XYZ file of C-alpha atoms in Angstrom:
558
model
C 13.298 9.807 11.035
C 15.325 8.674 14.020
C 16.210 5.117 13.601
C 19.277 4.145 15.572
C 20.520 5.263 18.968
C 21.826 9.481 19.538
C 25.694 10.024 20.617
C 23.686 12.162 23.177
C 22.083 9.127 25.373
C 23.419 10.984 29.038
C 20.179 12.233 29.743
C 19.648 14.294 33.015
C 16.443 15.626 34.578
C 14.307 18.455 33.593
C 13.342 20.859 35.881
C 9.259 20.382 37.045
C 7.123 22.418 38.697
C 6.207 21.065 42.313
C 2.201 21.308 40.831
C 3.032 19.203 38.086
C 2.388 15.983 40.408
C 1.532 15.776 44.742
C 3.612 13.889 45.117
C 7.045 12.650 44.996
C 6.525 9.129 44.240
C 8.435 7.096 42.285
C 5.281 6.195 39.854
C 4.044 9.841 39.323
C 8.136 10.639 39.143
C 8.919 8.514 36.544
C 5.883 8.903 34.237
C 6.142 13.136 34.649
C 10.028 12.297 33.090
C 8.552 10.280 29.801
C 8.156 12.606 27.252
C 6.585 12.293 23.631
C 7.519 9.120 21.690
C 10.088 10.963 19.178
C 12.069 12.361 22.847
C 13.906 10.579 25.127
C 12.891 8.595 28.132
C 14.200 7.861 32.183
C 13.554 4.503 33.272
C 14.764 4.882 36.745
C 15.294 2.436 39.007
C 16.059 2.078 43.188
C 14.646 5.299 43.129
C 14.055 8.640 45.797
C 12.787 11.518 45.550
C 14.232 15.004 47.222
C 12.704 18.429 47.105
C 15.276 20.286 47.136
C 13.763 23.919 46.433
C 10.103 25.142 45.555
C 9.122 23.903 41.935
C 13.079 21.709 41.836
C 12.351 18.320 41.699
C 16.179 16.550 42.147
C 16.594 12.714 42.237
C 19.260 10.364 44.176
C 19.773 7.332 41.809
C 21.059 4.317 42.846
C 21.540 0.892 40.725
C 21.074 1.523 37.426
C 20.170 4.260 34.810
C 18.588 3.693 31.320
C 18.362 5.942 28.879
C 16.571 5.635 25.591
C 17.465 7.921 22.517
C 15.601 9.071 19.677
C 12.855 7.689 18.053
C 15.058 4.587 17.438
C 14.250 4.006 21.034
C 16.750 1.362 22.364
C 17.946 0.789 25.520
C 21.759 0.919 27.227
C 22.288 -0.005 30.862
C 24.636 3.255 31.730
C 25.926 1.645 35.352
C 26.339 3.513 38.628
C 25.585 7.332 38.353
C 26.441 10.448 40.432
C 24.175 10.974 43.370
C 21.988 14.274 40.991
C 21.713 14.840 37.506
C 19.865 18.027 38.471
C 23.417 20.277 37.726
C 24.175 19.148 34.119
C 20.100 19.242 33.580
C 20.035 20.170 29.834
C 23.184 19.400 27.882
C 24.274 22.501 26.734
C 25.106 23.644 23.194
C 25.052 26.311 21.433
C 22.560 27.333 18.833
C 25.588 28.975 15.935
C 27.018 24.761 15.970
C 23.611 22.966 16.039
C 21.967 25.767 13.368
C 24.890 24.101 10.445
C 25.012 20.486 11.513
C 20.855 20.258 10.561
C 21.123 22.828 7.649
C 23.535 20.822 5.387
C 21.440 17.843 5.757
C 18.502 19.614 5.608
C 19.221 20.146 2.167
C 18.920 16.916 0.999
C 15.412 17.273 1.989
C 15.352 20.578 0.168
C 16.652 19.178 -3.057
C 13.776 16.339 -3.286
C 10.971 18.717 -3.037
C 12.819 20.793 -5.284
C 11.929 18.190 -8.025
C 8.848 18.335 -7.058
C 8.061 21.745 -8.099
C 10.676 22.303 -10.414
C 9.423 19.845 -12.304
C 5.754 20.802 -12.363
C 6.950 23.834 -14.729
C 9.245 21.863 -16.761
C 6.425 19.295 -17.877
C 5.635 22.272 -19.399
C 8.393 23.621 -21.121
C 9.321 20.432 -22.135
C 6.360 20.376 -24.215
C 5.909 23.350 -25.407
C 6.508 23.414 -29.019
C 7.380 26.815 -29.070
C 8.888 26.813 -25.083
C 10.921 23.731 -24.836
C 13.665 25.122 -27.186
C 13.763 21.089 -28.489
C 12.894 19.360 -31.729
C 11.922 15.889 -28.876
C 9.303 17.498 -27.883
C 6.978 15.419 -28.552
C 6.341 13.384 -25.601
C 4.665 10.065 -25.951
C 2.301 9.837 -22.411
C 4.916 6.860 -21.800
C 8.156 9.137 -22.543
C 6.547 11.664 -20.430
C 5.676 9.988 -17.232
C 9.422 8.746 -17.559
C 10.418 11.820 -17.326
C 8.816 12.410 -14.169
C 9.143 9.489 -12.413
C 12.598 9.013 -13.938
C 13.785 10.963 -9.934
C 12.194 8.197 -8.447
C 12.950 5.398 -10.224
C 16.564 6.567 -9.261
C 15.726 7.118 -5.264
C 13.867 3.484 -5.455
C 17.071 1.732 -6.138
C 19.330 4.541 -4.499
C 17.172 3.581 -1.150
C 17.755 -0.340 -2.351
C 21.959 0.148 -2.168
C 22.541 1.996 0.317
C 21.126 -0.567 2.349
C 23.620 -2.929 2.748
C 26.635 0.202 2.499
C 25.093 2.196 5.077
C 27.289 1.323 8.638
C 30.422 1.288 5.899
C 30.001 5.195 4.682
C 28.762 6.297 7.519
C 26.053 9.210 7.074
C 28.352 12.290 6.138
C 29.825 10.482 3.330
C 26.388 9.230 2.153
C 25.336 13.125 2.300
C 28.101 14.006 0.153
C 27.552 10.981 -2.365
C 24.425 12.458 -2.438
C 25.525 16.126 -2.922
C 27.241 15.344 -5.962
C 24.245 12.828 -7.538
C 22.700 15.777 -7.136
C 25.019 17.857 -9.057
C 25.843 15.472 -11.457
C 22.051 14.743 -12.416
C 21.202 18.598 -12.068
C 24.064 19.049 -15.032
C 23.321 16.686 -16.658
C 19.632 16.904 -16.704
C 19.836 20.862 -17.391
C 22.898 20.211 -20.616
C 20.361 17.280 -22.593
C 20.672 17.411 -26.066
C 18.309 14.218 -26.017
C 15.836 12.314 -23.985
C 17.651 9.550 -23.380
C 20.597 11.921 -21.855
C 18.132 13.583 -19.671
C 16.453 10.845 -18.687
C 20.026 9.532 -17.663
C 21.014 12.598 -15.764
C 17.229 12.234 -14.324
C 17.740 8.802 -13.093
C 21.087 10.163 -11.562
C 18.793 12.763 -9.502
C 16.985 10.220 -8.149
C 19.954 8.422 -6.648
C 21.140 10.985 -4.676
C 17.167 11.442 -3.378
C 17.275 7.763 -2.158
C 20.588 8.315 -0.445
C 19.769 11.955 1.029
C 16.402 10.320 2.465
C 18.022 7.962 4.203
C 21.321 9.502 5.478
C 19.816 13.343 6.252
C 17.308 12.260 9.578
C 19.575 10.068 10.197
C 22.840 12.558 10.829
C 20.680 14.855 12.194
C 19.274 12.716 14.555
C 22.845 10.943 15.818
C 24.326 14.625 15.923
C 21.802 16.930 17.471
C 20.798 17.202 21.294
C 18.174 15.024 22.661
C 16.378 18.102 24.153
C 15.588 19.061 19.999
C 15.833 16.176 17.954
C 12.167 15.487 17.363
C 12.025 19.216 16.528
C 14.516 18.928 14.132
C 14.228 15.742 12.556
C 9.948 17.501 12.494
C 11.752 20.522 10.619
C 12.682 18.164 7.574
C 9.539 17.357 6.449
C 9.376 21.369 6.240
C 11.984 21.490 3.880
C 11.083 19.413 1.417
C 7.437 21.896 1.235
C 9.741 24.615 1.110
C 11.772 22.810 -1.841
C 8.571 22.186 -3.067
C 7.840 25.775 -3.249
C 11.090 27.530 -4.664
C 10.503 24.858 -7.659
C 6.967 25.907 -7.845
C 8.404 29.941 -8.450
C 11.887 28.870 -10.656
C 9.090 27.167 -12.736
C 7.283 30.335 -12.198
C 10.028 33.036 -13.344
C 10.905 30.738 -16.152
C 8.159 29.304 -18.055
C 7.912 31.881 -20.471
C 11.898 31.705 -21.253
C 12.855 29.369 -24.557
C 14.339 26.674 -23.592
C 13.165 27.132 -19.491
C 13.059 23.519 -18.209
C 16.742 23.934 -18.623
C 17.076 26.720 -15.961
C 14.676 24.627 -14.042
C 16.272 21.505 -13.448
C 19.677 23.217 -13.524
C 19.228 25.554 -10.559
C 19.420 22.255 -8.842
C 23.049 22.894 -9.526
C 24.506 25.019 -6.907
C 21.858 23.760 -3.947
C 23.562 20.851 -4.431
C 27.866 22.108 -3.879
C 26.188 24.516 -0.948
C 25.402 20.949 0.343
C 28.188 18.848 -0.409
C 30.345 21.184 0.521
C 28.828 21.844 3.597
C 28.229 18.297 5.107
C 32.453 18.125 3.570
C 33.574 21.390 6.842
C 30.878 18.859 9.243
C 32.048 16.355 11.393
C 30.980 12.675 11.070
C 28.466 11.075 13.604
C 30.169 10.886 16.906
C 27.824 7.651 16.594
C 28.907 6.136 13.088
C 32.722 6.244 15.001
C 31.756 4.465 17.685
C 29.964 1.785 15.888
C 32.741 1.297 14.087
C 35.359 0.877 17.348
C 32.393 -2.077 18.699
C 32.194 -3.309 15.294
C 36.417 -4.421 15.371
C 37.208 -1.765 12.661
C 40.454 0.017 14.792
C 41.738 1.125 18.305
C 38.322 1.351 20.304
C 40.356 4.312 22.028
C 41.314 6.182 18.548
C 37.750 5.677 17.446
C 36.324 7.001 21.074
C 38.928 10.658 20.646
C 37.571 11.107 17.745
C 34.140 10.477 18.907
C 34.427 13.409 22.316
C 36.584 15.502 18.790
C 33.680 15.447 16.353
C 31.055 16.216 19.486
C 32.907 19.403 21.121
C 33.317 20.163 17.477
C 29.050 19.450 16.747
C 28.635 21.879 20.090
C 30.563 24.526 19.698
C 33.079 23.495 23.163
C 36.606 23.448 23.645
C 38.111 20.063 21.874
C 37.750 17.099 23.809
C 36.071 19.013 27.057
C 34.948 16.664 30.128
C 31.442 16.614 28.884
C 31.469 15.662 25.560
C 34.162 12.617 27.155
C 31.350 11.717 29.525
C 28.686 11.918 26.612
C 30.731 10.006 24.571
C 31.175 7.455 27.350
C 27.804 6.119 27.834
C 27.015 6.657 24.095
C 30.201 3.998 23.619
C 27.734 1.428 26.246
C 23.860 2.145 24.371
C 26.112 1.455 20.578
C 27.558 -1.840 21.584
C 24.202 -2.635 23.855
C 22.298 -2.640 19.956
C 24.808 -3.842 17.957
C 24.384 -6.713 20.181
C 20.942 -6.941 20.123
C 20.780 -6.714 16.377
C 23.319 -9.457 15.733
C 21.109 -11.574 17.665
C 18.195 -9.943 16.108
C 16.600 -13.094 14.356
C 16.070 -13.523 10.711
C 15.075 -11.450 7.460
C 11.802 -13.468 7.667
C 10.984 -12.084 11.483
C 9.274 -8.498 9.788
C 6.621 -10.717 8.745
C 5.827 -12.582 11.709
C 3.315 -11.365 15.317
C 3.666 -8.136 16.490
C 6.019 -7.228 13.445
C 3.150 -7.771 11.048
C 0.693 -6.233 12.482
C 3.590 -3.116 12.510
C 4.334 -3.355 9.176
C 0.741 -4.217 8.013
C 0.209 -0.176 10.445
C 3.285 1.196 8.811
C 3.191 -0.674 5.273
C -0.533 0.294 4.471
C -0.068 4.278 5.418
C 2.959 4.927 3.431
C 1.280 2.945 0.476
C -2.103 5.247 0.606
C 0.110 8.449 0.981
C 1.580 7.391 -2.835
C -1.546 5.785 -4.268
C -4.727 8.059 -3.319
C -2.690 10.005 -5.806
C -0.023 12.391 -4.599
C 2.487 12.150 -6.267
C 0.508 12.860 -9.546
C -1.483 15.708 -7.900
C 1.967 17.596 -6.561
C 3.843 16.942 -10.252
C 1.236 17.409 -12.840
C -0.194 19.822 -10.870
C 0.416 22.972 -13.993
C -0.789 20.123 -16.848
C -3.729 20.016 -14.580
C -4.191 23.147 -13.572
C -3.927 24.414 -17.350
C -6.395 22.275 -18.070
C -8.559 23.603 -15.280
C -8.578 26.556 -17.189
C -5.601 28.601 -16.826
C -4.400 27.607 -19.738
C -1.441 30.379 -20.178
C 1.650 28.653 -19.216
C 3.045 31.139 -16.780
C -0.685 32.106 -15.243
C -0.481 27.599 -14.469
C 2.454 29.031 -12.373
C 1.783 31.212 -10.904
C -1.301 28.905 -9.188
C 1.155 26.671 -8.624
C 3.309 28.547 -6.322
C -0.270 29.857 -4.318
C -0.740 25.610 -3.516
C 2.970 25.351 -2.602
C 2.468 28.078 0.225
C -0.398 26.924 1.231
C 0.886 23.282 1.362
C 3.415 25.639 3.419
C 1.389 27.070 5.829
C -0.052 23.881 6.333
C 2.562 21.878 7.310
C 3.485 24.444 10.369
C 0.143 23.230 11.634
C 0.428 20.181 11.249
C 4.075 20.130 12.972
C 1.754 22.510 15.671
C -0.771 19.832 16.454
C -0.368 16.485 16.197
C 0.951 15.826 19.844
C -2.002 17.911 21.302
C -4.519 16.800 19.196
C -2.862 12.571 18.294
C -2.852 10.698 14.911
C -5.734 9.197 14.528
C -8.215 12.426 14.249
C -5.891 14.299 12.266
C -5.314 10.834 10.471
C -9.240 10.508 9.190
C -10.083 14.252 9.203
C -7.088 14.668 6.842
C -7.951 11.982 4.521
C -11.381 12.955 4.129
C -10.860 15.975 2.860
C -8.477 13.972 0.295
C -11.217 11.775 -0.727
C -13.610 14.454 -0.912
C -10.639 17.203 -3.283
C -10.377 14.375 -5.120
C -13.816 13.984 -6.269
C -14.465 17.476 -7.092
C -11.773 16.997 -9.171
C -13.739 14.371 -11.530
C -16.245 16.461 -10.908
C -14.363 19.947 -12.001
C -13.605 16.945 -15.306
C -17.564 16.251 -15.728
C -20.104 18.785 -16.066
C -17.985 22.449 -14.011
C -15.583 22.751 -16.089
C -16.800 26.337 -16.416
C -15.536 26.879 -13.087
C -12.228 26.873 -12.657
C -12.088 27.531 -9.466
C -13.093 24.870 -8.457
C -10.341 23.149 -9.739
C -8.220 25.591 -7.672
C -10.038 24.458 -4.676
C -9.849 20.982 -4.899
C -6.521 21.245 -5.333
C -5.973 23.737 -2.212
C -8.006 21.278 -0.369
C -6.160 18.138 -1.586
C -2.495 19.745 -0.391
C -3.701 20.990 2.605
C -5.558 17.577 4.160
C -3.051 15.116 2.642
C 0.024 18.240 4.641
C -2.222 17.413 7.741
C -2.605 13.924 7.991
C -0.373 11.295 4.934
C 2.078 13.637 4.727
C 4.466 14.359 8.209
C 2.187 11.941 9.949
C 1.945 8.007 8.194
C 6.202 8.822 8.603
C 5.853 9.690 12.125
C 3.796 6.535 12.637
C 6.326 4.066 10.705
C 9.124 5.885 13.655
C 6.310 4.631 15.645
C 4.851 1.144 15.903
C 8.018 -1.526 14.859
C 9.817 -3.094 17.831
C 13.091 -2.537 18.380
C 13.255 -6.285 17.643
C 12.874 -5.477 13.732
C 12.590 -1.856 13.127
C 15.445 -1.297 10.744
C 13.799 -3.690 8.879
C 10.486 -2.392 9.128
C 11.148 0.765 8.097
C 13.517 0.064 4.912
C 10.793 -1.691 4.014
C 8.669 1.305 4.537
C 11.133 3.542 2.112
C 11.040 0.993 -0.380
C 7.359 1.065 -0.587
C 6.977 4.214 -0.441
C 9.472 5.058 -3.268
C 8.230 2.474 -5.513
C 4.139 3.139 -5.150
C 5.346 6.385 -6.226
C 7.316 5.405 -8.751
C 4.505 3.569 -10.315
C 1.312 6.193 -9.758
C 3.935 8.979 -11.182
C 4.490 7.322 -14.278
C 0.933 5.244 -14.559
C -0.643 8.983 -14.186
C -0.223 10.228 -17.929
C -0.581 6.974 -19.552
C -4.346 6.629 -17.335
C -4.970 10.060 -17.568
C -4.927 8.528 -21.514
C -6.405 6.172 -21.608
C -8.833 6.331 -18.858
C -10.334 10.134 -18.674
C -9.528 13.008 -16.046
C -12.460 12.702 -14.659
C -12.756 8.977 -14.152
C -8.797 8.364 -12.840
C -9.529 10.593 -10.365
C -12.905 9.217 -9.265
C -10.423 5.477 -9.203
C -7.814 7.863 -6.557
C -10.832 8.890 -4.842
C -12.784 5.395 -4.545
C -8.789 4.361 -3.196
C -9.066 7.351 -0.847
C -12.034 6.277 0.787
C -10.705 2.958 0.611
C -7.516 4.092 3.111
C -9.780 6.065 4.855
C -11.037 2.907 6.189
C -8.359 1.713 6.609
C -7.427 4.318 8.725
C -10.078 3.896 11.074
C -10.261 -0.307 11.421
C -6.469 -1.035 11.906
C -4.788 2.321 12.834
C -4.351 2.916 16.405
C -3.822 5.867 18.252
C 0.040 6.381 19.424
C -0.026 10.263 20.988
C 1.526 10.265 24.618
C 2.693 6.236 24.261
C 6.439 5.445 24.757
C 7.698 2.898 22.088
C 7.513 -0.248 24.877
C 3.900 1.341 25.579
C 3.214 1.054 22.072
C 5.299 -2.867 21.565
C 3.247 -3.808 25.129
C -0.047 -2.231 24.307
C -0.842 -1.998 20.726
C 1.781 -4.571 18.860
C 0.740 -7.366 21.580
């Protein structure tokens, strides 16, 4: 989720094939330059178009260039620009230098996903008189709910706490702290001598999740080249799914080991250590350095030089090169404008008024239904569900969980590939319909199809696949698109809190509700909620495919 102006706010003109438009009129030219909402866009004023050679269009500019960065879409006045930008049409960068600033923050998402997958197997190991290796294996439904949802409550606390200190810490330090919390949480949980210490470790690990889920997408957005920003941010979801698959796999290997749950939770330790060392080796976000200068926290020139050195390192260019200097100068204007706009952004209640309230209803509704249709329960308790579905051996249940994880990974690729072709609404409507059907199938299995274990497996696969092409990636894409610029930061913070809060509540409540209502009625309840969410998507959620952030605000919200 790229919610801020990136340092790469100096955008150039891509090569455009002549057959894309018949005449180089200003209106057509501008529309050709506008990309989708998760990329950059250019708005050119007082321009003339020149065809310099077959298949290539260049432009002469007069007056002003407005630049929008990332999914945040903030505007900045770039002032006078050179006659032609065709010579540096795309910012040059080295792929080898781009990979690490993406991989190390993305490990924060992988460790979040790993916790989901590992917990599925760990709950089976923890409750086994033979495999737990403890004398406190006999959990009540409430205790089991606390073990499973403990990391989510920590994530909720982390996401709340970071709201007031994010600008002070910066994304790099925030991710280093997240890695330390992941490390401590993994060690304490893996070595826990009793339930209380186990819950403390789960809470610390979750606190790391809250910081990582806030800092990782922002660091990636603020440090990657503009032309690949959308792709890298979309791949963040893929890393979460990879983490889930890794957790399922480790659980499958360790399920027959006495005390195997300790290894399942402890396996996050080396990954967290790698993440922390990797983030320590990376520079601070150039945008954060410029923001500190705008806030008056130090000498402007000093921070500009630090930002230039950081950007040069991130791009694999010589320290203080001219391209980095140019980009930093442009980015400083963008950050300054965005900061001044934020200071005049009104009070907190503004997000509950007019178009902002409509955006909050759409975005908040999507992330709420994403959770209360049972998603966290289905994944965290996949192993337990499979055991009751006929795979009585813990090893069999965890192996089928791995298959589900692989399928989830494949469907994530489908969503990334098709969301901009098919649009948001078709994928949401189709996916949520499949979610409702899968939940009703699970209910039917527990009621009268108990002799057909493949029904449960098929229903779980259908649920996971449909979730991964709908609520999984598209809810957060819509959240990043739908809020107006003026209230985007506050609106997204509320959406994140809604997500983690509802996730924690549903995950905690699953085990007690299953005990109270029975599995068949619980999945029937989730299925009914899924039908309500389908109605919400049909009646409330708009299509934003191909619209710029400004068009979404003017045409949909107003």
